Tab-separated table of C-alpha atoms in Angstrom:
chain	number	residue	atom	x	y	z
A	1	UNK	CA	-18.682	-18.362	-70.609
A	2	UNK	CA	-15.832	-20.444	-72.000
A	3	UNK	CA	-12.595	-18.624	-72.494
A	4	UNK	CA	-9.719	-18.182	-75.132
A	5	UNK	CA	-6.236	-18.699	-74.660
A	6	UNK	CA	-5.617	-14.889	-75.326
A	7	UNK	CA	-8.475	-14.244	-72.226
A	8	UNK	CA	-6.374	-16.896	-69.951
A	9	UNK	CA	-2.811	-15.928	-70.666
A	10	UNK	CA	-3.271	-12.372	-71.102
A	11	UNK	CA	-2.619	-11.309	-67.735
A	12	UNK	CA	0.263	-14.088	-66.922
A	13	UNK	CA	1.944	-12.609	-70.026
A	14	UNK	CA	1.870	-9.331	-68.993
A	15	UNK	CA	3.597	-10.415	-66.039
A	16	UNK	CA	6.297	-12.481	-67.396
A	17	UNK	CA	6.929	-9.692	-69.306
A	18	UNK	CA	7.173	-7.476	-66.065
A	19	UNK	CA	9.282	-10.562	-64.638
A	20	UNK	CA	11.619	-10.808	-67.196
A	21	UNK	CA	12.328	-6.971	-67.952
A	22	UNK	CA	12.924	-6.815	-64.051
A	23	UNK	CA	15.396	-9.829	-64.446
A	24	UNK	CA	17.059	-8.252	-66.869
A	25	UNK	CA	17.237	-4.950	-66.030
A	26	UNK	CA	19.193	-4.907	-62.754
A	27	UNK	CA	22.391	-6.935	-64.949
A	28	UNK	CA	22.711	-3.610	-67.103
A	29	UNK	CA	23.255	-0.738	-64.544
A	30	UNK	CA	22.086	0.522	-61.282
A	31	UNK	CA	20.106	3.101	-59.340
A	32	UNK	CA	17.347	3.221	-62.174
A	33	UNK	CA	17.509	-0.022	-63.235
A	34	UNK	CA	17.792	-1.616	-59.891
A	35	UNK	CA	14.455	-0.009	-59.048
A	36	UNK	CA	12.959	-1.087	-62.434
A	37	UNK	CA	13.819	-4.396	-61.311
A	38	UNK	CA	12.024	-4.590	-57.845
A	39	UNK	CA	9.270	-3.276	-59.436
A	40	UNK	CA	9.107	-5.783	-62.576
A	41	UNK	CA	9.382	-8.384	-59.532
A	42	UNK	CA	7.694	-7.002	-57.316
A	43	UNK	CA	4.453	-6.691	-59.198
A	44	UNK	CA	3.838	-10.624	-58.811
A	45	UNK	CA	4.393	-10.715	-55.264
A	46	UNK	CA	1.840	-7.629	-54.824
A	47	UNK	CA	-0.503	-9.382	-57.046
A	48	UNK	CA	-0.547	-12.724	-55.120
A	49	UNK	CA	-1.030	-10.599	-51.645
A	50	UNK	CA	-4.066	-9.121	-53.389
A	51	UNK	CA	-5.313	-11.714	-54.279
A	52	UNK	CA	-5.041	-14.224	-51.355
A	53	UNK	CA	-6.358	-11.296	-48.821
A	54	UNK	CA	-9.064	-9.830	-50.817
A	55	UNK	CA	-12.723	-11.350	-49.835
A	56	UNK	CA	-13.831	-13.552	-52.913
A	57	UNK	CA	-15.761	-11.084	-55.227
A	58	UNK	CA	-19.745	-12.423	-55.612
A	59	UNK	CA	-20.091	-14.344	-58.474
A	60	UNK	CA	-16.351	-15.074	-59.111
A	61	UNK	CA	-16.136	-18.570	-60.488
A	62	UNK	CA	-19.488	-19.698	-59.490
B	1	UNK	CA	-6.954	-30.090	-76.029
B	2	UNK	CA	-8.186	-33.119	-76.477
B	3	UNK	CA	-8.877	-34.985	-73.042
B	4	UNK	CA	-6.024	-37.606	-74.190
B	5	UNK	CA	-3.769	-34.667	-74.791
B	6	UNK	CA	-4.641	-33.154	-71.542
B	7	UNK	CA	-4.316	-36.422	-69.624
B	8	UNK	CA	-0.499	-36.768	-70.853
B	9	UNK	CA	0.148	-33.192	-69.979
B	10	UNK	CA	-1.557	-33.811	-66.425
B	11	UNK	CA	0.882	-36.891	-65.912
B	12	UNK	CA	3.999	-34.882	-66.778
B	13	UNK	CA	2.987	-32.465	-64.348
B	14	UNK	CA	2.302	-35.021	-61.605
B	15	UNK	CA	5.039	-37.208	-62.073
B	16	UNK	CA	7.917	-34.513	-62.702
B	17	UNK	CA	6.694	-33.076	-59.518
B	18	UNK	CA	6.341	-35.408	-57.435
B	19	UNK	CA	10.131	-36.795	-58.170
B	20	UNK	CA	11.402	-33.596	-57.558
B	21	UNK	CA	9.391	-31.564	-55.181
B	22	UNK	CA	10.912	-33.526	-51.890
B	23	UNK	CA	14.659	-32.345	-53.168
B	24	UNK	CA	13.122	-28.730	-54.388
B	25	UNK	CA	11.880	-28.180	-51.555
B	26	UNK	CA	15.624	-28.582	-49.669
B	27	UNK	CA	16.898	-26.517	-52.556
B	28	UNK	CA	14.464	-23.615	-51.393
B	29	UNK	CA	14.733	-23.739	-48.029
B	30	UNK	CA	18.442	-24.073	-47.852
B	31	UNK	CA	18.196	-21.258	-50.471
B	32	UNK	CA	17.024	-18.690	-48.639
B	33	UNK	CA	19.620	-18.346	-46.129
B	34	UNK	CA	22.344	-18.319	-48.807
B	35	UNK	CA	20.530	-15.354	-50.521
B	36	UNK	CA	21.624	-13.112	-47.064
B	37	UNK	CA	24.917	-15.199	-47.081
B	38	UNK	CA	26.699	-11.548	-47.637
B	39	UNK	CA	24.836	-10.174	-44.952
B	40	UNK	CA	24.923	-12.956	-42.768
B	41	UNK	CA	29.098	-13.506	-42.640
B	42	UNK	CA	29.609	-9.932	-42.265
B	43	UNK	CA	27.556	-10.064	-39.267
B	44	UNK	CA	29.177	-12.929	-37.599
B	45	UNK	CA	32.431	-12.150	-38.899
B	46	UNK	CA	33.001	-8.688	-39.925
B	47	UNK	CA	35.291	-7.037	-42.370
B	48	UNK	CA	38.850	-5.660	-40.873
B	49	UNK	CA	38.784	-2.125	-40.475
B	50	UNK	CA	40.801	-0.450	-42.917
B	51	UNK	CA	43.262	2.168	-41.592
B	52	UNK	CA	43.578	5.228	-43.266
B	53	UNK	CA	46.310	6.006	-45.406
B	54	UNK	CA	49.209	8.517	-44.280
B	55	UNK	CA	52.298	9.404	-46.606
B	56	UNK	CA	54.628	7.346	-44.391
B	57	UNK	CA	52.021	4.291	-45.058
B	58	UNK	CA	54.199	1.445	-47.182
B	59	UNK	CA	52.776	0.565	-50.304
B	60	UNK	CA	51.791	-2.954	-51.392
B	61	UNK	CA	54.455	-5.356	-53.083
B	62	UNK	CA	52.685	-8.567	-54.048
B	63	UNK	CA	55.461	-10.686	-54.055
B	64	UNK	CA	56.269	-9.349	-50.297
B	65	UNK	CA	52.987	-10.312	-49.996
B	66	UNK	CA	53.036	-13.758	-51.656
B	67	UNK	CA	56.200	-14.126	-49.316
B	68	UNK	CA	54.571	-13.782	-46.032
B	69	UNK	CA	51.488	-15.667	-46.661
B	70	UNK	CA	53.814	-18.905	-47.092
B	71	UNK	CA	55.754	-18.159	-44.541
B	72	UNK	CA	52.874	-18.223	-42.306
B	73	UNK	CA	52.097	-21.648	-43.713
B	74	UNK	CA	55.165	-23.727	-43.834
B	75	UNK	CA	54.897	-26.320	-46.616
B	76	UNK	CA	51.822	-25.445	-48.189
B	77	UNK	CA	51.351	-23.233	-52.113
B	78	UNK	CA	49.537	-20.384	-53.179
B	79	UNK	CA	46.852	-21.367	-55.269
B	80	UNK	CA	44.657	-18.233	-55.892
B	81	UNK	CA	45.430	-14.375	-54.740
B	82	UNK	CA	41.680	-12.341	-55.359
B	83	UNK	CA	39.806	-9.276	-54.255
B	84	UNK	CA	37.158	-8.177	-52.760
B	85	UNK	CA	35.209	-5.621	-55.178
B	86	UNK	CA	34.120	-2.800	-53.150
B	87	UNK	CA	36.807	-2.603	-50.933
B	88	UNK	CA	40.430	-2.268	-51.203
B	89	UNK	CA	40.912	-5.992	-49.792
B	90	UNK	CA	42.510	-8.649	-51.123
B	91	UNK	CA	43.219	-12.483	-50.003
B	92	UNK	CA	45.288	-15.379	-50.315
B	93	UNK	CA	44.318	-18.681	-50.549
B	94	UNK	CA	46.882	-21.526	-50.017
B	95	UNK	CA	46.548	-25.610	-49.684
B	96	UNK	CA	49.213	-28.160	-49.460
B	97	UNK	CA	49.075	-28.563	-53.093
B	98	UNK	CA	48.195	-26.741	-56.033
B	99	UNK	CA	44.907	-28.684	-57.472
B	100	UNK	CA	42.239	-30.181	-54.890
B	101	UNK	CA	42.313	-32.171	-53.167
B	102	UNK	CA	41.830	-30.956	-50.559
B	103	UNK	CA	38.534	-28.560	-51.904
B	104	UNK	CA	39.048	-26.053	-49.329
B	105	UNK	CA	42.679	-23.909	-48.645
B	106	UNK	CA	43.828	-21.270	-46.606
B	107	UNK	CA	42.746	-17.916	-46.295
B	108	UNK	CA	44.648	-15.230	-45.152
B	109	UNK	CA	43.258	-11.468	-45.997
B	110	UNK	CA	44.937	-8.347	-47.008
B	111	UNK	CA	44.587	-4.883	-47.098
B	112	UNK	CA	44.758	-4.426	-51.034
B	113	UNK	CA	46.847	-0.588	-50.527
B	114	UNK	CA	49.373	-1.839	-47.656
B	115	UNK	CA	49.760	-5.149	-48.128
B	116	UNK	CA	49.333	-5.407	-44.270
B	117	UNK	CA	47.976	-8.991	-43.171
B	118	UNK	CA	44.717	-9.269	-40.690
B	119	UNK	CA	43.406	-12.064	-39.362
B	120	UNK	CA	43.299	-15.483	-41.442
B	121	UNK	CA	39.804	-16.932	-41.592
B	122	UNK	CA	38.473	-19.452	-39.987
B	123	UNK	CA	38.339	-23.054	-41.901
B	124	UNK	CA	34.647	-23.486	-44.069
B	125	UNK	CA	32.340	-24.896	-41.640
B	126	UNK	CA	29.176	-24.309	-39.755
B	127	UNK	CA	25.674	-23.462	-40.565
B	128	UNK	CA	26.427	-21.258	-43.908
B	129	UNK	CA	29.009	-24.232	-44.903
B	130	UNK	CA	26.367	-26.769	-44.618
B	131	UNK	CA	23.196	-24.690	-46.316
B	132	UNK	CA	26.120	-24.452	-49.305
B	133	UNK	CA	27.048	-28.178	-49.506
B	134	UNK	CA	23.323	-29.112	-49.199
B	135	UNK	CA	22.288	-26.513	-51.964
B	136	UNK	CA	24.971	-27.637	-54.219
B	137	UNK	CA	26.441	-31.349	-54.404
B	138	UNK	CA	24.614	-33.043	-51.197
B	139	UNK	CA	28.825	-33.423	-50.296
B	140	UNK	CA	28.952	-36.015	-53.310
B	141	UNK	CA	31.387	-33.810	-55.468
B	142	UNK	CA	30.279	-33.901	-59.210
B	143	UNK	CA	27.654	-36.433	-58.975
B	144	UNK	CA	25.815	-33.767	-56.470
B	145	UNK	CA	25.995	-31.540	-58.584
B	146	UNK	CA	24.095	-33.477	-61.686
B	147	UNK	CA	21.906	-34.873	-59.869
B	148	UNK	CA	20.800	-31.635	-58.367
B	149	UNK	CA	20.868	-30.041	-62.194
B	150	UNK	CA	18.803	-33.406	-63.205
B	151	UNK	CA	15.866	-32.291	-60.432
B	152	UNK	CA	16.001	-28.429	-61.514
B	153	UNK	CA	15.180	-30.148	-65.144
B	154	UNK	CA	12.072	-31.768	-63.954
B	155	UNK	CA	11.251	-28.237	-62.173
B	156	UNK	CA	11.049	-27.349	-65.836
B	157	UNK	CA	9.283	-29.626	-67.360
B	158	UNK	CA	6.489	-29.417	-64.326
B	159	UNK	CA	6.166	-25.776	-65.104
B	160	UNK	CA	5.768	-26.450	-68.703
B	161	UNK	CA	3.477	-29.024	-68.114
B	162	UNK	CA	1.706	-26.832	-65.185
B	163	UNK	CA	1.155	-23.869	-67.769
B	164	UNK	CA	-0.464	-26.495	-70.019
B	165	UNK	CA	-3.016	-27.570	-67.128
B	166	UNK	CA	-3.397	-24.309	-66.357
B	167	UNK	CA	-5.414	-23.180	-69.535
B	168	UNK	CA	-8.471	-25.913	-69.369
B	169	UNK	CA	-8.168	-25.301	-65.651
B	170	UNK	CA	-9.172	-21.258	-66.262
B	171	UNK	CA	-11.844	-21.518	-68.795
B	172	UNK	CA	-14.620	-20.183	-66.603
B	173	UNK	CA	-12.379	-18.485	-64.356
B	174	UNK	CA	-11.531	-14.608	-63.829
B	175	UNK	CA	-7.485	-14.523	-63.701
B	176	UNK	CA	-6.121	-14.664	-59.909
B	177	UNK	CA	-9.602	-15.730	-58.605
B	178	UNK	CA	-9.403	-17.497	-55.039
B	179	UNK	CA	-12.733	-19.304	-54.322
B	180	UNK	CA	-12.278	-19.129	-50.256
B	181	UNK	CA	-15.257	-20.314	-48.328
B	182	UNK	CA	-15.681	-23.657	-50.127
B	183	UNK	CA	-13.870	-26.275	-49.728
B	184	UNK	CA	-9.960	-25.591	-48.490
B	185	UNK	CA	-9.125	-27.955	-51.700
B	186	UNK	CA	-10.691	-25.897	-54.017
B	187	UNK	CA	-9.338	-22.810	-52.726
B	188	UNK	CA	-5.581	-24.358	-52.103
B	189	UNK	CA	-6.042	-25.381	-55.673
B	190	UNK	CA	-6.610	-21.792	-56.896
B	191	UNK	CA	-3.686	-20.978	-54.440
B	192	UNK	CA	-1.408	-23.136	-56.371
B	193	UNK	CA	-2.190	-22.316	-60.041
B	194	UNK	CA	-2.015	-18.249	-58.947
B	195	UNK	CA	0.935	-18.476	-57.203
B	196	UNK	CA	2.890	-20.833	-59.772
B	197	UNK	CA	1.399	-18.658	-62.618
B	198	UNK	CA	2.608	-15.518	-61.047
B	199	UNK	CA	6.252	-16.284	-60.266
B	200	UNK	CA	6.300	-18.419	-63.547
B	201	UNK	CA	9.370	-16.388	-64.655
B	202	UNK	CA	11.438	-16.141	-61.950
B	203	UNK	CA	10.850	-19.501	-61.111
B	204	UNK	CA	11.901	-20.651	-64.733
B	205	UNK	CA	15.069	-18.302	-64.516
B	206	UNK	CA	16.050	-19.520	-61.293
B	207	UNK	CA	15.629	-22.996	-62.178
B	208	UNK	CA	17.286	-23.093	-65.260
B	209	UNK	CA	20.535	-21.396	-64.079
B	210	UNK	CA	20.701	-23.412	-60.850
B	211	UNK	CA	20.921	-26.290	-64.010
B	212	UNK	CA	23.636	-24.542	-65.368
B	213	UNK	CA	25.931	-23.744	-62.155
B	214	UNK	CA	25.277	-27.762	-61.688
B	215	UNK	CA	27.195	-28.212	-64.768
B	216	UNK	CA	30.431	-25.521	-63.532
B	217	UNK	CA	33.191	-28.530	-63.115
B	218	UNK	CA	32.324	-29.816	-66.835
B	219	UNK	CA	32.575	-26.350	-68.297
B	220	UNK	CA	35.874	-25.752	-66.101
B	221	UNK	CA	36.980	-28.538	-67.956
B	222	UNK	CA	35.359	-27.787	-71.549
B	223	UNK	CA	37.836	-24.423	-71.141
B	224	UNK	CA	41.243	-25.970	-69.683
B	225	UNK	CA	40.905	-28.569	-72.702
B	226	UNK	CA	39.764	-25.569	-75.109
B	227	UNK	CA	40.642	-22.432	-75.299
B	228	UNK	CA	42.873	-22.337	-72.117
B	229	UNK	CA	45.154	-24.981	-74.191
B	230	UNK	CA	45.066	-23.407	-77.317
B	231	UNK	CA	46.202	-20.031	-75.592
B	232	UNK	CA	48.797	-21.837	-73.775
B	233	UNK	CA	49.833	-24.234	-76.774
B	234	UNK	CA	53.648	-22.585	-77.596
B	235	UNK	CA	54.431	-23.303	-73.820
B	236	UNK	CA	53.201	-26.834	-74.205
B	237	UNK	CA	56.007	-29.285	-74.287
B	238	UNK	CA	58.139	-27.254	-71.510
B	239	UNK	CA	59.188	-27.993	-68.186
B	240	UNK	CA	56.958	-27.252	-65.489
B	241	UNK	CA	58.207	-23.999	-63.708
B	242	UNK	CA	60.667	-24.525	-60.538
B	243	UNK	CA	58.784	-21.551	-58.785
B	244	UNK	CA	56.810	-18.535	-60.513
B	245	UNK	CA	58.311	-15.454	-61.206
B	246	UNK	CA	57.030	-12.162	-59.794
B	247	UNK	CA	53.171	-11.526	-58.858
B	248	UNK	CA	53.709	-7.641	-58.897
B	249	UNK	CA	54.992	-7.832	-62.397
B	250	UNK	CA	52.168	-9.941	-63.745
B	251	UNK	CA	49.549	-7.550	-62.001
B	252	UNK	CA	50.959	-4.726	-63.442
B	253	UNK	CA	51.109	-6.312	-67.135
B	254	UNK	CA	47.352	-6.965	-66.728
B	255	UNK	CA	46.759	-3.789	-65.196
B	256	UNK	CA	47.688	-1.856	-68.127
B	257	UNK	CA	46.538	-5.267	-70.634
B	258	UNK	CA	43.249	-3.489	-69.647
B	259	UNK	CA	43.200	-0.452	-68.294
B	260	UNK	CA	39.916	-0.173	-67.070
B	261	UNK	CA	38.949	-3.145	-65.995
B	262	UNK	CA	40.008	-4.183	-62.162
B	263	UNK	CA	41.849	-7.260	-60.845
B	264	UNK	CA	39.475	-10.433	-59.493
B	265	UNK	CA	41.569	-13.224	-59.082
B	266	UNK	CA	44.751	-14.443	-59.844
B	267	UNK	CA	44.978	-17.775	-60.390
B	268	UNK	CA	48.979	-19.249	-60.097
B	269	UNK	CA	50.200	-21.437	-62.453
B	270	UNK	CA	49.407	-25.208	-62.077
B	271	UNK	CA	45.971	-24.508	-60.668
B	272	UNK	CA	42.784	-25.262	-61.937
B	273	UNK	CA	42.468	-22.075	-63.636
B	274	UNK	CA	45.715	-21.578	-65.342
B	275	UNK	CA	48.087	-23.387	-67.209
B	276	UNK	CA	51.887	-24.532	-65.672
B	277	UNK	CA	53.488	-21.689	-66.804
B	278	UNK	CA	51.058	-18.703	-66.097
B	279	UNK	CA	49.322	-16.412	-64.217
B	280	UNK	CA	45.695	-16.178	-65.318
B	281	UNK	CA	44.535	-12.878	-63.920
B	282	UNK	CA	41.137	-12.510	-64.399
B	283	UNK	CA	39.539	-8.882	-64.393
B	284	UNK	CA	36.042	-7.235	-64.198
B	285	UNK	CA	34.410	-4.558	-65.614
B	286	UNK	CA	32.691	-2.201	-63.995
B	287	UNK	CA	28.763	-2.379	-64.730
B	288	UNK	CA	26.669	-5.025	-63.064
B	289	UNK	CA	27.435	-7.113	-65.956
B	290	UNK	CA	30.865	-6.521	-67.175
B	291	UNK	CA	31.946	-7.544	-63.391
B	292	UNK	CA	30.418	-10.883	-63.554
B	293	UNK	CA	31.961	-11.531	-67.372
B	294	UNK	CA	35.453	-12.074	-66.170
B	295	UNK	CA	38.066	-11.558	-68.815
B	296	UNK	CA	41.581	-13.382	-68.203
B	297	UNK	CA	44.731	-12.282	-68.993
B	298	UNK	CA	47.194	-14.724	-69.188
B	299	UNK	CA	50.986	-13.382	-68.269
B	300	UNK	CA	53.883	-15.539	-68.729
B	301	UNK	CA	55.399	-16.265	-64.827
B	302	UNK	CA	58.571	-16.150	-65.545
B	303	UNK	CA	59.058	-13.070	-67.516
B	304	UNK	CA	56.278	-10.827	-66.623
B	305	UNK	CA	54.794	-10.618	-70.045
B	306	UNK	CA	51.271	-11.032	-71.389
B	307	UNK	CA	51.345	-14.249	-73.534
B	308	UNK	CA	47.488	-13.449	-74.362
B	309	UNK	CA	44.079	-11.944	-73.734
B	310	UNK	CA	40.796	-13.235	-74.998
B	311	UNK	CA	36.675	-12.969	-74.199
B	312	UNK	CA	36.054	-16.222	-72.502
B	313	UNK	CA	34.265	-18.720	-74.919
B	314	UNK	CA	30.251	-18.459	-75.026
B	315	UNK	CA	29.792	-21.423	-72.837
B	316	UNK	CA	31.619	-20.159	-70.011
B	317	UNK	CA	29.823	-16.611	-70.347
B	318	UNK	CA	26.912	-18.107	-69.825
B	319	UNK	CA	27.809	-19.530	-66.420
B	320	UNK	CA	29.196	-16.464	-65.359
B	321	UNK	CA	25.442	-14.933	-66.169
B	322	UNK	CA	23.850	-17.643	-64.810
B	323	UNK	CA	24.909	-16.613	-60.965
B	324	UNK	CA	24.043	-13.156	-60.863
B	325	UNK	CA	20.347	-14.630	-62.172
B	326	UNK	CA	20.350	-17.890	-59.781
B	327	UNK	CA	22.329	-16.003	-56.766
B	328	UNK	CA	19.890	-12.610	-57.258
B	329	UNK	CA	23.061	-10.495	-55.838
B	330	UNK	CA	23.144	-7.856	-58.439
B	331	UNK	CA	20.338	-5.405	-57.437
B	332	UNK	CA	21.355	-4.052	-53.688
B	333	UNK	CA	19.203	-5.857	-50.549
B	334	UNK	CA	15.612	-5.107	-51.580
B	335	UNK	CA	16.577	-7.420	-55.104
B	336	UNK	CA	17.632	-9.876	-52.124
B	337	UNK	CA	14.416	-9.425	-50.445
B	338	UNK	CA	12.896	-10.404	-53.695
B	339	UNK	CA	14.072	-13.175	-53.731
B	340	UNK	CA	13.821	-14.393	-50.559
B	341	UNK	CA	9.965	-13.523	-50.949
B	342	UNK	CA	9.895	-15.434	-54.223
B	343	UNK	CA	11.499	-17.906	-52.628
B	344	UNK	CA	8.740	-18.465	-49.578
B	345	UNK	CA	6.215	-18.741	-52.501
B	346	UNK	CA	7.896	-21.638	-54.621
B	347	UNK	CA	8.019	-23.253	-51.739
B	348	UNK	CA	4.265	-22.282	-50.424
B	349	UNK	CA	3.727	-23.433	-54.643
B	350	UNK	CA	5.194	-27.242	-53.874
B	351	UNK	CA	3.269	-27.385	-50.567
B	352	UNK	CA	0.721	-26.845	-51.967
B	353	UNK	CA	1.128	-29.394	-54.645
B	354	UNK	CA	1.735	-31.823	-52.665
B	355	UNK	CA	-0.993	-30.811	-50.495
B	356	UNK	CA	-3.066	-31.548	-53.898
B	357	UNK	CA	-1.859	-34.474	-54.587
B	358	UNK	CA	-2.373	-35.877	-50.919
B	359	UNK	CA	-5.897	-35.338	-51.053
B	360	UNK	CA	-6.539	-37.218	-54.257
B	361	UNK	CA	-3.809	-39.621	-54.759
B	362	UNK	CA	-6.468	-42.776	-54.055
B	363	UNK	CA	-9.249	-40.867	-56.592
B	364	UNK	CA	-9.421	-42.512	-60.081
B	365	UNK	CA	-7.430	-40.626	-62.668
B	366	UNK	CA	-10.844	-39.299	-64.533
B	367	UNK	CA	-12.056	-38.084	-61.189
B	368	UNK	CA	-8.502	-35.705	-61.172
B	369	UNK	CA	-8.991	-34.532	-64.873
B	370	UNK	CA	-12.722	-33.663	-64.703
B	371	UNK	CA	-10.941	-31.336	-61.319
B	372	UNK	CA	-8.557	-29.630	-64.189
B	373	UNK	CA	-11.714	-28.865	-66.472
B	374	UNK	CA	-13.227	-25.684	-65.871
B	375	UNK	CA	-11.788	-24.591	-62.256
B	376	UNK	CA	-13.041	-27.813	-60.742
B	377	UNK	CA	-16.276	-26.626	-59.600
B	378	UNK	CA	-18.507	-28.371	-61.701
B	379	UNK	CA	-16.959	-31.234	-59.297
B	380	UNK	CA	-17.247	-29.507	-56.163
B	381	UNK	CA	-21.110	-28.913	-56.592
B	382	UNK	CA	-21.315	-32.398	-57.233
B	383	UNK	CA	-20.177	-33.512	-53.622
């Protein structure tokens, strides 16, 4: 099956969008928005730890 | 994308990378250090304890303070007085003369209530020093600097060009596959277009406002020949002053110039940051932005009053934004941890890259892009 760009980016978007609420959030106040930011940024790092550590799924890619 | 397009796109990517990635990689590694470099001087060289206050405690006088510091350092100016901004500390730093050279003055700290002196610090040096001069300028001044800013600009355009490659690349692929138990290139290239499409933000952010605290000395100077001299303009064609009035006066005209902002720095007149016959006190606010958008108040030195009091220009706002977003110092330690984490994957991202590249630098360009087109396996099960 040949994807769409809307099937590729749809995921990276959602976490730029994480990325750059987390960015912004910690320059506008603290406490809450300090932990809004770790998450927003934190998400990507979970997601690559997932990733790299989880056994490759059958049929993934092949 | 037509395989032309894509082949243009592909060389971008290679060849911005491959210029910059050696220099990157020093900037992240050198980095990651200076994220903790709070943490890391207060370790090694902790703050003075502050004595509590009792009623026959004296109370500060800035000019006594001014006063003392010179004393203590015969022959040599005040160029800056500024303060910590959680505690009630405050510093002075003095040089032989008022602009640099020399880069780097005298410190000698103050508790901000007393005006009682500790211990002066110790002159810029060691491990911290060095991670800062090879982060910033490469101890080439402004040309550092640029060229520095001119490598985080091909960090752009490779991640431009990278999110390009990226698309063909994912066609058949589920988002943040990793094909392990083939070949290590095929899963090392999955690595690298997960982890660079993951941190694709904070990379950009980063990189962009590391380009703009490259260009610091060239705004400095956008401002003195702007907005600093159009402030200043009346006092123009006077003599330069003998020796600046009173210090305490001028902090308390910009104390109640705005009331609810605190004092930062004070820069004396002659210096960089002020004009010959002021003191440019610069106050913060008190949210995690208003304290990095630094608001000067300019108070004549000889009579005490304020001469003016203006937003700094939009060019100069955006620096100050740029360091809380490049420095990642403005959401408590685990923002810092973060960072540093982001940090260890851009530079996991360039190995990687260059990793790539390594493997297939002697292939035949076609042999690369058919990699790019559909995940690469269509290539793999052809080996």
């Amino acid at each position: 099956m040949k994807r769409g760009a809307w099937m590729i980016f749809r995921w990276p978007l959602l976490l730029a969008l994480l990325g750059g609420i987390g960015l912004v959030s910690a320059l506008v106040g603290d406490g809450f928005f300090d932990l809004l930011a770790w998450l927003g940024l934190g998400v990507p790092l979970a997601l690559i730890a997932v990733a790299w550590l989880r056994p490759t799924r059958r049929g993934a890619g092949r | 994308m037509s395989p032309k397009t894509l082949r243009t796109w592909y060389l971008v990517h290679k060849w911005t990378s491959l210029v910059s990635t050696l220099f990157l990689l020093l900037l992240c590694l050198t980095g990651l250090p200076l994220i903790f470099h709070e943490e890391i001087e207060h370790t090694f060289d902790p703050h003075p304890e502050l004595a509590p206050l009792d009623a026959a405690s004296p109370r500060i006088d800035y000019d006594d303070v001014v006063a003392r510091a010179l004393a203590a350092r015969p022959g040599e100016v005040v160029r800056f007085v500024f303060f910590e901004k959680d505690e009630p500390l405050g510093a002075v730093l003095s040089a032989p003369t008022l602009q640099p050279p020399p880069e780097n003055g005298h410190i000698q700290p103050f508790d901000a209530r007393t005006g009682e002196f500790f211990e002066p610090e110790p002159p810029p040096g060691g491990f911290m020093y060095l991670m800062l001069k090879l982060h910033t300028d490469l101890f080439l001044g402004l040309p550092g600097y640029l060229f520095l800013g001119f490598m985080g600009l091909l960090l752009v355009a490779s991640l431009v060009s990278g999110v390009v490659v990226y698309a063909p690349f994912m066609t058949k692929l589920d988002f943040a596959t990793v094909r392990r138990g083939r070949s290590t290139r095929l899963k090392w290239l999955d690595l690298h277009n997960l982890l660079g499409i993951a941190t694709l933000v904070w990379v950009l952010v980063v990189g962009v406002t590391g380009v703009i605290n490259t260009l610091a000395l060239p705004i400095l100077a956008l401002w003195q020949g702007g907005q600093l001299a159009e402030m200043t303009a009346p006092y123009r064609d006077q003599p330069p002053l003998a020796s600046p009035g009173s210090l305490h006066a001028a902090l308390e005209t910009a104390q109640r110039a705005a009331p609810d902002m605190r004092v930062s720095l004070v820069a004396f007149p002659g210096t960089q940051f002020s004009s010959q016959h002021h003191y440019a006190v610069f106050m913060r606010g008190a949210t995690p932005l208003t304290e990095r958008l630094l608001k000067p108040a300019l108070v004549d030195a000889q009579t005490g009053e304020l001469t003016d009091m203006r937003e700094m220009p939009w060019y100069v706002r955006t620096l100050f934004l740029s360091q809380p977003l490049h420095f990642g110092d403005y959401g408590g330690l685990p923002l810092k941890l973060i960072w540093a984490l982001l940090d260890v994957v851009a530079i996991v991202l360039l190995g990687s890259g260059l990793y790539l590249w390594l493997g297939r630098r002697k292939a035949p360009l076609e042999r690369r892009l058919a990699e790019l087109k559909g995940g690469g396996a269509a290539l793999e099960n052809a080996e």
